[in-house]
C-alpha cells in the first residue's frame, strides 16, 4: 500500500513532475520506421506533450511541437519537403531542430525584420534502432539508445506491434515483474474462455533479483524443477519501462498520465531450412483494444489479456487501497528502485540503467532463457514440436488485429503454407 502522495510520484509523467523528469532521462520507442512509408507525418503525444513526428523527403526524421509558432495551426496536417516540415496555413517551414527556415510572406514583405529568426519550435532528438523510432525528451547530453543484443540477431522475422491502452504507464510496468499472473491471467483464463474448467501448472516458488538493466524474476511451477531456464535464467523487467521475454520486448510508453502506448518488438526465429532469411523492412501495426461491437476489452490474445488487467486497475491504479503479498516482492522492489532513482535525479545524477558508453553499448546482452534456440534455430519439424514456439507457428498469440499481409509475410518467412 502506498500513500496518495507516493502514488502520484510514481505515476505523473508531466515535464514538471519528478517521474516525468526521471523518464525523460531515457529514450522511448514511439513509432515504427515502416509506418512512414505511406504517410510521412503522424501526431504523437508523449509524456503529456503534443508533438508531430515526420520524415522529410531527404529521409530525416523530426519530432517537433505540434502547434505552428506563427498562429498555432496543427502541424500534423503540414507537408514534408526535401528538408523539413511546412505548415499548411501560411507556409512557414521548420527543420528537425525546430528552427524556422522559411516564412514566405514575411521573407518577401519584410526581409530585414527576419521574424523567423525570432521564433522556433520545441524539437527533440530522434533515432532509429531496430525498425523503431526512439525519442529523447530529456536534458543534454542525451544518453545512448540501448543496443540490445536481439536487435542484431540474424534469421528472424520481426514485427512491431502497438496499442494505445487507456491507463497509466506504471501499472503496466508493474506487470513486468509479476510472474504469478501468467498462471491465472494467461493459462487459466484462456482455458476458461474456451470452457475448460481445469487449471494449468501452479507456481510453487518465485524469486526476484536486481541487475544492471532492471530486475529479474524467476519461478518454479509444479511442472518444472530448479533446473528449468525459468528458474536458472528467468525473465527481465527492463529499465525503466520495458519487459524482455527472450523472443520479444514490450515497452510501456507514457502518452500522458492516463494513457500508455504499448510497443512490442517481436522476433520469430525462422527454421534452419529457411536460412538465410533477411528482412528488408520490419512491418508494424497497431491493434484495437476494444471490441467495436460490444465495447468489451478484447481478451483473446496474451497482451490483450494484460491490457484487461491494466485498464481494470483504473485510469491510475489506486495504490492506497491494495494489499501486497508474497507474490508482490518484485513489485515492491520496482517501486523502491524508482523512489531511489527519483532522489538521484533530483540530485543531478543518472537513474538506473542509463547507457552512455559507446564501447559498452554494442549488442548489450540480457538474460535469455531460450538463447540457444533463438540464435541457432531449429529444424522445422523440431520447431513445430516446441512447447512454446511450436504454438506460435499456428497462431499469432500476442495481440489481436494482426493485418493479413503481416501474417502472410510471417508465414512465408517461416516456410509455412500461406493460409
Ligand atoms: S499558423 Fe503556421 S504558418 Fe501560419
Ligand atoms: Fe501478461
JSON list of N, CA and C in Angstrom, two decimals, residues 54-108:
[
{"chain": "A", "resi": 54, "resn": "UNK", "atom": "N", "xyz": [7.71, 13.43, -38.09]},
{"chain": "A", "resi": 54, "resn": "UNK", "atom": "CA", "xyz": [7.63, 13.41, -39.56]},
{"chain": "A", "resi": 54, "resn": "UNK", "atom": "C", "xyz": [8.94, 12.90, -40.14]},
{"chain": "A", "resi": 55, "resn": "UNK", "atom": "N", "xyz": [8.84, 12.47, -41.40]},
{"chain": "A", "resi": 55, "resn": "UNK", "atom": "CA", "xyz": [10.04, 12.07, -42.14]},
{"chain": "A", "resi": 55, "resn": "UNK", "atom": "C", "xyz": [10.08, 12.95, -43.37]},
{"chain": "A", "resi": 56, "resn": "UNK", "atom": "N", "xyz": [11.12, 13.75, -43.52]},
{"chain": "A", "resi": 56, "resn": "UNK", "atom": "CA", "xyz": [11.14, 14.64, -44.68]},
{"chain": "A", "resi": 56, "resn": "UNK", "atom": "C", "xyz": [11.62, 13.88, -45.92]},
{"chain": "A", "resi": 57, "resn": "UNK", "atom": "N", "xyz": [11.61, 14.58, -47.06]},
{"chain": "A", "resi": 57, "resn": "UNK", "atom": "CA", "xyz": [11.88, 13.87, -48.32]},
{"chain": "A", "resi": 57, "resn": "UNK", "atom": "C", "xyz": [13.34, 13.46, -48.47]},
{"chain": "A", "resi": 58, "resn": "UNK", "atom": "N", "xyz": [14.21, 14.00, -47.61]},
{"chain": "A", "resi": 58, "resn": "UNK", "atom": "CA", "xyz": [15.59, 13.51, -47.64]},
{"chain": "A", "resi": 58, "resn": "UNK", "atom": "C", "xyz": [15.78, 12.36, -46.64]},
{"chain": "A", "resi": 59, "resn": "UNK", "atom": "N", "xyz": [14.68, 11.94, -46.00]},
{"chain": "A", "resi": 59, "resn": "UNK", "atom": "CA", "xyz": [14.75, 10.77, -45.12]},
{"chain": "A", "resi": 59, "resn": "UNK", "atom": "C", "xyz": [15.05, 11.12, -43.67]},
{"chain": "A", "resi": 60, "resn": "UNK", "atom": "N", "xyz": [15.12, 12.39, -43.33]},
{"chain": "A", "resi": 60, "resn": "UNK", "atom": "CA", "xyz": [15.41, 12.80, -41.96]},
{"chain": "A", "resi": 60, "resn": "UNK", "atom": "C", "xyz": [14.13, 12.82, -41.13]},
{"chain": "A", "resi": 61, "resn": "UNK", "atom": "N", "xyz": [14.18, 12.20, -39.95]},
{"chain": "A", "resi": 61, "resn": "UNK", "atom": "CA", "xyz": [13.04, 12.26, -39.05]},
{"chain": "A", "resi": 61, "resn": "UNK", "atom": "C", "xyz": [13.15, 13.49, -38.15]},
{"chain": "A", "resi": 62, "resn": "UNK", "atom": "N", "xyz": [12.00, 14.09, -37.87]},
{"chain": "A", "resi": 62, "resn": "UNK", "atom": "CA", "xyz": [11.97, 15.21, -36.94]},
{"chain": "A", "resi": 62, "resn": "UNK", "atom": "C", "xyz": [10.82, 15.02, -35.96]},
{"chain": "A", "resi": 63, "resn": "UNK", "atom": "N", "xyz": [11.03, 15.49, -34.74]},
{"chain": "A", "resi": 63, "resn": "UNK", "atom": "CA", "xyz": [9.98, 15.44, -33.71]},
{"chain": "A", "resi": 63, "resn": "UNK", "atom": "C", "xyz": [9.88, 16.85, -33.13]},
{"chain": "A", "resi": 64, "resn": "UNK", "atom": "N", "xyz": [8.81, 17.52, -33.47]},
{"chain": "A", "resi": 64, "resn": "UNK", "atom": "CA", "xyz": [8.67, 18.92, -33.05]},
{"chain": "A", "resi": 64, "resn": "UNK", "atom": "C", "xyz": [7.31, 19.12, -32.40]},
{"chain": "A", "resi": 65, "resn": "UNK", "atom": "N", "xyz": [7.17, 20.25, -31.72]},
{"chain": "A", "resi": 65, "resn": "UNK", "atom": "CA", "xyz": [5.88, 20.51, -31.09]},
{"chain": "A", "resi": 65, "resn": "UNK", "atom": "C", "xyz": [4.81, 20.63, -32.17]},
{"chain": "A", "resi": 66, "resn": "UNK", "atom": "N", "xyz": [3.58, 20.36, -31.77]},
{"chain": "A", "resi": 66, "resn": "UNK", "atom": "CA", "xyz": [2.53, 20.16, -32.76]},
{"chain": "A", "resi": 66, "resn": "UNK", "atom": "C", "xyz": [1.96, 21.47, -33.31]},
{"chain": "A", "resi": 67, "resn": "UNK", "atom": "N", "xyz": [2.07, 22.55, -32.56]},
{"chain": "A", "resi": 67, "resn": "UNK", "atom": "CA", "xyz": [1.44, 23.81, -32.97]},
{"chain": "A", "resi": 67, "resn": "UNK", "atom": "C", "xyz": [2.47, 24.73, -33.63]},
{"chain": "A", "resi": 68, "resn": "UNK", "atom": "N", "xyz": [2.10, 25.25, -34.78]},
{"chain": "A", "resi": 68, "resn": "UNK", "atom": "CA", "xyz": [2.98, 26.16, -35.51]},
{"chain": "A", "resi": 68, "resn": "UNK", "atom": "C", "xyz": [3.26, 27.41, -34.67]},
{"chain": "A", "resi": 69, "resn": "UNK", "atom": "N", "xyz": [4.49, 27.90, -34.78]},
{"chain": "A", "resi": 69, "resn": "UNK", "atom": "CA", "xyz": [4.89, 29.08, -33.99]},
{"chain": "A", "resi": 69, "resn": "UNK", "atom": "C", "xyz": [4.20, 30.34, -34.47]},
{"chain": "A", "resi": 70, "resn": "UNK", "atom": "N", "xyz": [3.69, 30.35, -35.70]},
{"chain": "A", "resi": 70, "resn": "UNK", "atom": "CA", "xyz": [3.05, 31.54, -36.23]},
{"chain": "A", "resi": 70, "resn": "UNK", "atom": "C", "xyz": [1.72, 31.79, -35.53]},
{"chain": "A", "resi": 71, "resn": "UNK", "atom": "N", "xyz": [0.68, 31.08, -35.94]},
{"chain": "A", "resi": 71, "resn": "UNK", "atom": "CA", "xyz": [-0.61, 31.26, -35.27]},
{"chain": "A", "resi": 71, "resn": "UNK", "atom": "C", "xyz": [-1.19, 29.93, -34.83]},
{"chain": "A", "resi": 72, "resn": "UNK", "atom": "N", "xyz": [-0.27, 28.98, -34.57]},
{"chain": "A", "resi": 72, "resn": "UNK", "atom": "CA", "xyz": [-0.62, 27.77, -33.83]},
{"chain": "A", "resi": 72, "resn": "UNK", "atom": "C", "xyz": [-1.51, 26.79, -34.61]},
{"chain": "A", "resi": 73, "resn": "UNK", "atom": "N", "xyz": [-1.37, 26.75, -35.91]},
{"chain": "A", "resi": 73, "resn": "UNK", "atom": "CA", "xyz": [-2.08, 25.72, -36.67]},
{"chain": "A", "resi": 73, "resn": "UNK", "atom": "C", "xyz": [-1.45, 24.35, -36.37]},
{"chain": "A", "resi": 74, "resn": "UNK", "atom": "N", "xyz": [-2.18, 23.32, -36.75]},
{"chain": "A", "resi": 74, "resn": "UNK", "atom": "CA", "xyz": [-1.78, 21.94, -36.43]},
{"chain": "A", "resi": 74, "resn": "UNK", "atom": "C", "xyz": [-0.77, 21.43, -37.46]},
{"chain": "A", "resi": 75, "resn": "UNK", "atom": "N", "xyz": [0.45, 21.25, -37.04]},
{"chain": "A", "resi": 75, "resn": "UNK", "atom": "CA", "xyz": [1.49, 20.82, -37.98]},
{"chain": "A", "resi": 75, "resn": "UNK", "atom": "C", "xyz": [1.33, 19.36, -38.40]},
{"chain": "A", "resi": 76, "resn": "UNK", "atom": "N", "xyz": [0.45, 18.62, -37.75]},
{"chain": "A", "resi": 76, "resn": "UNK", "atom": "CA", "xyz": [0.20, 17.24, -38.18]},
{"chain": "A", "resi": 76, "resn": "UNK", "atom": "C", "xyz": [-0.44, 17.22, -39.58]},
{"chain": "A", "resi": 77, "resn": "UNK", "atom": "N", "xyz": [-0.97, 18.39, -40.01]},
{"chain": "A", "resi": 77, "resn": "UNK", "atom": "CA", "xyz": [-1.53, 18.50, -41.36]},
{"chain": "A", "resi": 77, "resn": "UNK", "atom": "C", "xyz": [-0.60, 19.28, -42.29]},
{"chain": "A", "resi": 78, "resn": "UNK", "atom": "N", "xyz": [0.61, 19.51, -41.83]},
{"chain": "A", "resi": 78, "resn": "UNK", "atom": "CA", "xyz": [1.59, 20.19, -42.68]},
{"chain": "A", "resi": 78, "resn": "UNK", "atom": "C", "xyz": [2.07, 19.27, -43.78]},
{"chain": "A", "resi": 79, "resn": "UNK", "atom": "N", "xyz": [2.99, 19.77, -44.60]},
{"chain": "A", "resi": 79, "resn": "UNK", "atom": "CA", "xyz": [3.55, 18.89, -45.62]},
{"chain": "A", "resi": 79, "resn": "UNK", "atom": "C", "xyz": [5.06, 18.84, -45.54]},
{"chain": "A", "resi": 80, "resn": "UNK", "atom": "N", "xyz": [5.58, 17.65, -45.79]},
{"chain": "A", "resi": 80, "resn": "UNK", "atom": "CA", "xyz": [7.03, 17.49, -45.71]},
{"chain": "A", "resi": 80, "resn": "UNK", "atom": "C", "xyz": [7.65, 17.89, -47.04]},
{"chain": "A", "resi": 81, "resn": "UNK", "atom": "N", "xyz": [8.85, 18.42, -46.95]},
{"chain": "A", "resi": 81, "resn": "UNK", "atom": "CA", "xyz": [9.59, 18.82, -48.15]},
{"chain": "A", "resi": 81, "resn": "UNK", "atom": "C", "xyz": [10.96, 18.15, -48.11]},
{"chain": "A", "resi": 82, "resn": "UNK", "atom": "N", "xyz": [11.83, 18.56, -49.02]},
{"chain": "A", "resi": 82, "resn": "UNK", "atom": "CA", "xyz": [13.15, 17.96, -49.09]},
{"chain": "A", "resi": 82, "resn": "UNK", "atom": "C", "xyz": [13.86, 18.06, -47.71]},
{"chain": "A", "resi": 83, "resn": "UNK", "atom": "N", "xyz": [13.78, 19.27, -47.14]},
{"chain": "A", "resi": 83, "resn": "UNK", "atom": "CA", "xyz": [14.39, 19.43, -45.82]},
{"chain": "A", "resi": 83, "resn": "UNK", "atom": "C", "xyz": [13.38, 20.11, -44.90]},
{"chain": "A", "resi": 84, "resn": "UNK", "atom": "N", "xyz": [12.65, 19.33, -44.15]},
{"chain": "A", "resi": 84, "resn": "UNK", "atom": "CA", "xyz": [11.79, 19.92, -43.13]},
{"chain": "A", "resi": 84, "resn": "UNK", "atom": "C", "xyz": [10.30, 19.77, -43.38]},
{"chain": "A", "resi": 85, "resn": "UNK", "atom": "N", "xyz": [9.56, 20.45, -42.53]},
{"chain": "A", "resi": 85, "resn": "UNK", "atom": "CA", "xyz": [8.11, 20.35, -42.46]},
{"chain": "A", "resi": 85, "resn": "UNK", "atom": "C", "xyz": [7.53, 21.75, -42.62]},
{"chain": "A", "resi": 86, "resn": "UNK", "atom": "N", "xyz": [6.51, 21.87, -43.51]},
{"chain": "A", "resi": 86, "resn": "UNK", "atom": "CA", "xyz": [5.92, 23.18, -43.75]},
{"chain": "A", "resi": 86, "resn": "UNK", "atom": "C", "xyz": [4.48, 23.22, -43.24]},
{"chain": "A", "resi": 87, "resn": "UNK", "atom": "N", "xyz": [4.15, 24.28, -42.56]},
{"chain": "A", "resi": 87, "resn": "UNK", "atom": "CA", "xyz": [2.79, 24.46, -42.05]},
{"chain": "A", "resi": 87, "resn": "UNK", "atom": "C", "xyz": [1.86, 24.71, -43.24]},
{"chain": "A", "resi": 88, "resn": "UNK", "atom": "N", "xyz": [0.68, 24.09, -43.19]},
{"chain": "A", "resi": 88, "resn": "UNK", "atom": "CA", "xyz": [-0.26, 24.21, -44.31]},
{"chain": "A", "resi": 88, "resn": "UNK", "atom": "C", "xyz": [-1.04, 25.53, -44.27]},
{"chain": "A", "resi": 89, "resn": "UNK", "atom": "N", "xyz": [-0.88, 26.32, -43.19]},
{"chain": "A", "resi": 89, "resn": "UNK", "atom": "CA", "xyz": [-1.73, 27.52, -43.07]},
{"chain": "A", "resi": 89, "resn": "UNK", "atom": "C", "xyz": [-1.12, 28.71, -43.83]},
{"chain": "A", "resi": 90, "resn": "UNK", "atom": "N", "xyz": [0.12, 29.09, -43.51]},
{"chain": "A", "resi": 90, "resn": "UNK", "atom": "CA", "xyz": [0.76, 30.19, -44.24]},
{"chain": "A", "resi": 90, "resn": "UNK", "atom": "C", "xyz": [2.16, 29.85, -44.71]},
{"chain": "A", "resi": 91, "resn": "UNK", "atom": "N", "xyz": [2.48, 28.54, -44.64]},
{"chain": "A", "resi": 91, "resn": "UNK", "atom": "CA", "xyz": [3.70, 28.09, -45.29]},
{"chain": "A", "resi": 91, "resn": "UNK", "atom": "C", "xyz": [4.99, 28.25, -44.51]},
{"chain": "A", "resi": 92, "resn": "UNK", "atom": "N", "xyz": [4.92, 28.57, -43.25]},
{"chain": "A", "resi": 92, "resn": "UNK", "atom": "CA", "xyz": [6.18, 28.63, -42.50]},
{"chain": "A", "resi": 92, "resn": "UNK", "atom": "C", "xyz": [6.77, 27.22, -42.46]},
{"chain": "A", "resi": 93, "resn": "UNK", "atom": "N", "xyz": [8.09, 27.21, -42.57]},
{"chain": "A", "resi": 93, "resn": "UNK", "atom": "CA", "xyz": [8.76, 25.91, -42.69]},
{"chain": "A", "resi": 93, "resn": "UNK", "atom": "C", "xyz": [9.80, 25.75, -41.57]},
{"chain": "A", "resi": 94, "resn": "UNK", "atom": "N", "xyz": [9.93, 24.51, -41.08]},
{"chain": "A", "resi": 94, "resn": "UNK", "atom": "CA", "xyz": [10.82, 24.23, -39.95]},
{"chain": "A", "resi": 94, "resn": "UNK", "atom": "C", "xyz": [11.73, 23.05, -40.28]},
{"chain": "A", "resi": 95, "resn": "UNK", "atom": "N", "xyz": [12.92, 23.05, -39.67]},
{"chain": "A", "resi": 95, "resn": "UNK", "atom": "CA", "xyz": [13.76, 21.85, -39.78]},
{"chain": "A", "resi": 95, "resn": "UNK", "atom": "C", "xyz": [13.66, 21.02, -38.50]},
{"chain": "A", "resi": 96, "resn": "UNK", "atom": "N", "xyz": [14.42, 19.91, -38.45]},
{"chain": "A", "resi": 96, "resn": "UNK", "atom": "CA", "xyz": [14.26, 18.97, -37.33]},
{"chain": "A", "resi": 96, "resn": "UNK", "atom": "C", "xyz": [14.81, 19.50, -36.01]},
{"chain": "A", "resi": 97, "resn": "UNK", "atom": "N", "xyz": [15.50, 20.65, -36.07]},
{"chain": "A", "resi": 97, "resn": "UNK", "atom": "CA", "xyz": [15.94, 21.27, -34.81]},
{"chain": "A", "resi": 97, "resn": "UNK", "atom": "C", "xyz": [14.91, 22.27, -34.31]},
{"chain": "A", "resi": 98, "resn": "UNK", "atom": "N", "xyz": [13.83, 22.45, -35.09]},
{"chain": "A", "resi": 98, "resn": "UNK", "atom": "CA", "xyz": [12.77, 23.38, -34.70]},
{"chain": "A", "resi": 98, "resn": "UNK", "atom": "C", "xyz": [12.98, 24.78, -35.25]},
{"chain": "A", "resi": 99, "resn": "UNK", "atom": "N", "xyz": [14.10, 24.99, -35.93]},
{"chain": "A", "resi": 99, "resn": "UNK", "atom": "CA", "xyz": [14.39, 26.31, -36.50]},
{"chain": "A", "resi": 99, "resn": "UNK", "atom": "C", "xyz": [13.40, 26.61, -37.62]},
{"chain": "A", "resi": 100, "resn": "UNK", "atom": "N", "xyz": [12.93, 27.86, -37.70]},
{"chain": "A", "resi": 100, "resn": "UNK", "atom": "CA", "xyz": [12.05, 28.26, -38.80]},
{"chain": "A", "resi": 100, "resn": "UNK", "atom": "C", "xyz": [12.95, 28.69, -39.96]},
{"chain": "A", "resi": 101, "resn": "UNK", "atom": "N", "xyz": [12.90, 27.94, -41.04]},
{"chain": "A", "resi": 101, "resn": "UNK", "atom": "CA", "xyz": [13.83, 28.20, -42.15]},
{"chain": "A", "resi": 101, "resn": "UNK", "atom": "C", "xyz": [13.20, 29.04, -43.25]},
{"chain": "A", "resi": 102, "resn": "UNK", "atom": "N", "xyz": [11.88, 29.13, -43.27]},
{"chain": "A", "resi": 102, "resn": "UNK", "atom": "CA", "xyz": [11.20, 29.99, -44.24]},
{"chain": "A", "resi": 102, "resn": "UNK", "atom": "C", "xyz": [9.90, 30.49, -43.62]},
{"chain": "A", "resi": 103, "resn": "UNK", "atom": "N", "xyz": [9.59, 31.77, -43.91]},
{"chain": "A", "resi": 103, "resn": "UNK", "atom": "CA", "xyz": [8.26, 32.30, -43.59]},
{"chain": "A", "resi": 103, "resn": "UNK", "atom": "C", "xyz": [7.91, 33.12, -44.83]},
{"chain": "A", "resi": 104, "resn": "UNK", "atom": "N", "xyz": [7.35, 32.49, -45.86]},
{"chain": "A", "resi": 104, "resn": "UNK", "atom": "CA", "xyz": [7.36, 33.05, -47.21]},
{"chain": "A", "resi": 104, "resn": "UNK", "atom": "C", "xyz": [6.89, 34.50, -47.32]},
{"chain": "A", "resi": 105, "resn": "UNK", "atom": "N", "xyz": [5.76, 34.85, -46.76]},
{"chain": "A", "resi": 105, "resn": "UNK", "atom": "CA", "xyz": [5.31, 36.24, -46.95]},
{"chain": "A", "resi": 105, "resn": "UNK", "atom": "C", "xyz": [6.21, 37.20, -46.18]},
{"chain": "A", "resi": 106, "resn": "UNK", "atom": "N", "xyz": [6.58, 36.85, -44.97]},
{"chain": "A", "resi": 106, "resn": "UNK", "atom": "CA", "xyz": [7.45, 37.72, -44.15]},
{"chain": "A", "resi": 106, "resn": "UNK", "atom": "C", "xyz": [8.80, 37.91, -44.83]},
{"chain": "A", "resi": 107, "resn": "UNK", "atom": "N", "xyz": [9.31, 36.83, -45.38]},
{"chain": "A", "resi": 107, "resn": "UNK", "atom": "CA", "xyz": [10.63, 36.91, -46.04]},
{"chain": "A", "resi": 107, "resn": "UNK", "atom": "C", "xyz": [10.60, 37.87, -47.22]},
{"chain": "A", "resi": 108, "resn": "UNK", "atom": "N", "xyz": [9.41, 37.93, -47.90]},
{"chain": "A", "resi": 108, "resn": "UNK", "atom": "CA", "xyz": [9.29, 38.81, -49.06]},
{"chain": "A", "resi": 108, "resn": "UNK", "atom": "C", "xyz": [8.95, 40.24, -48.64]}
]
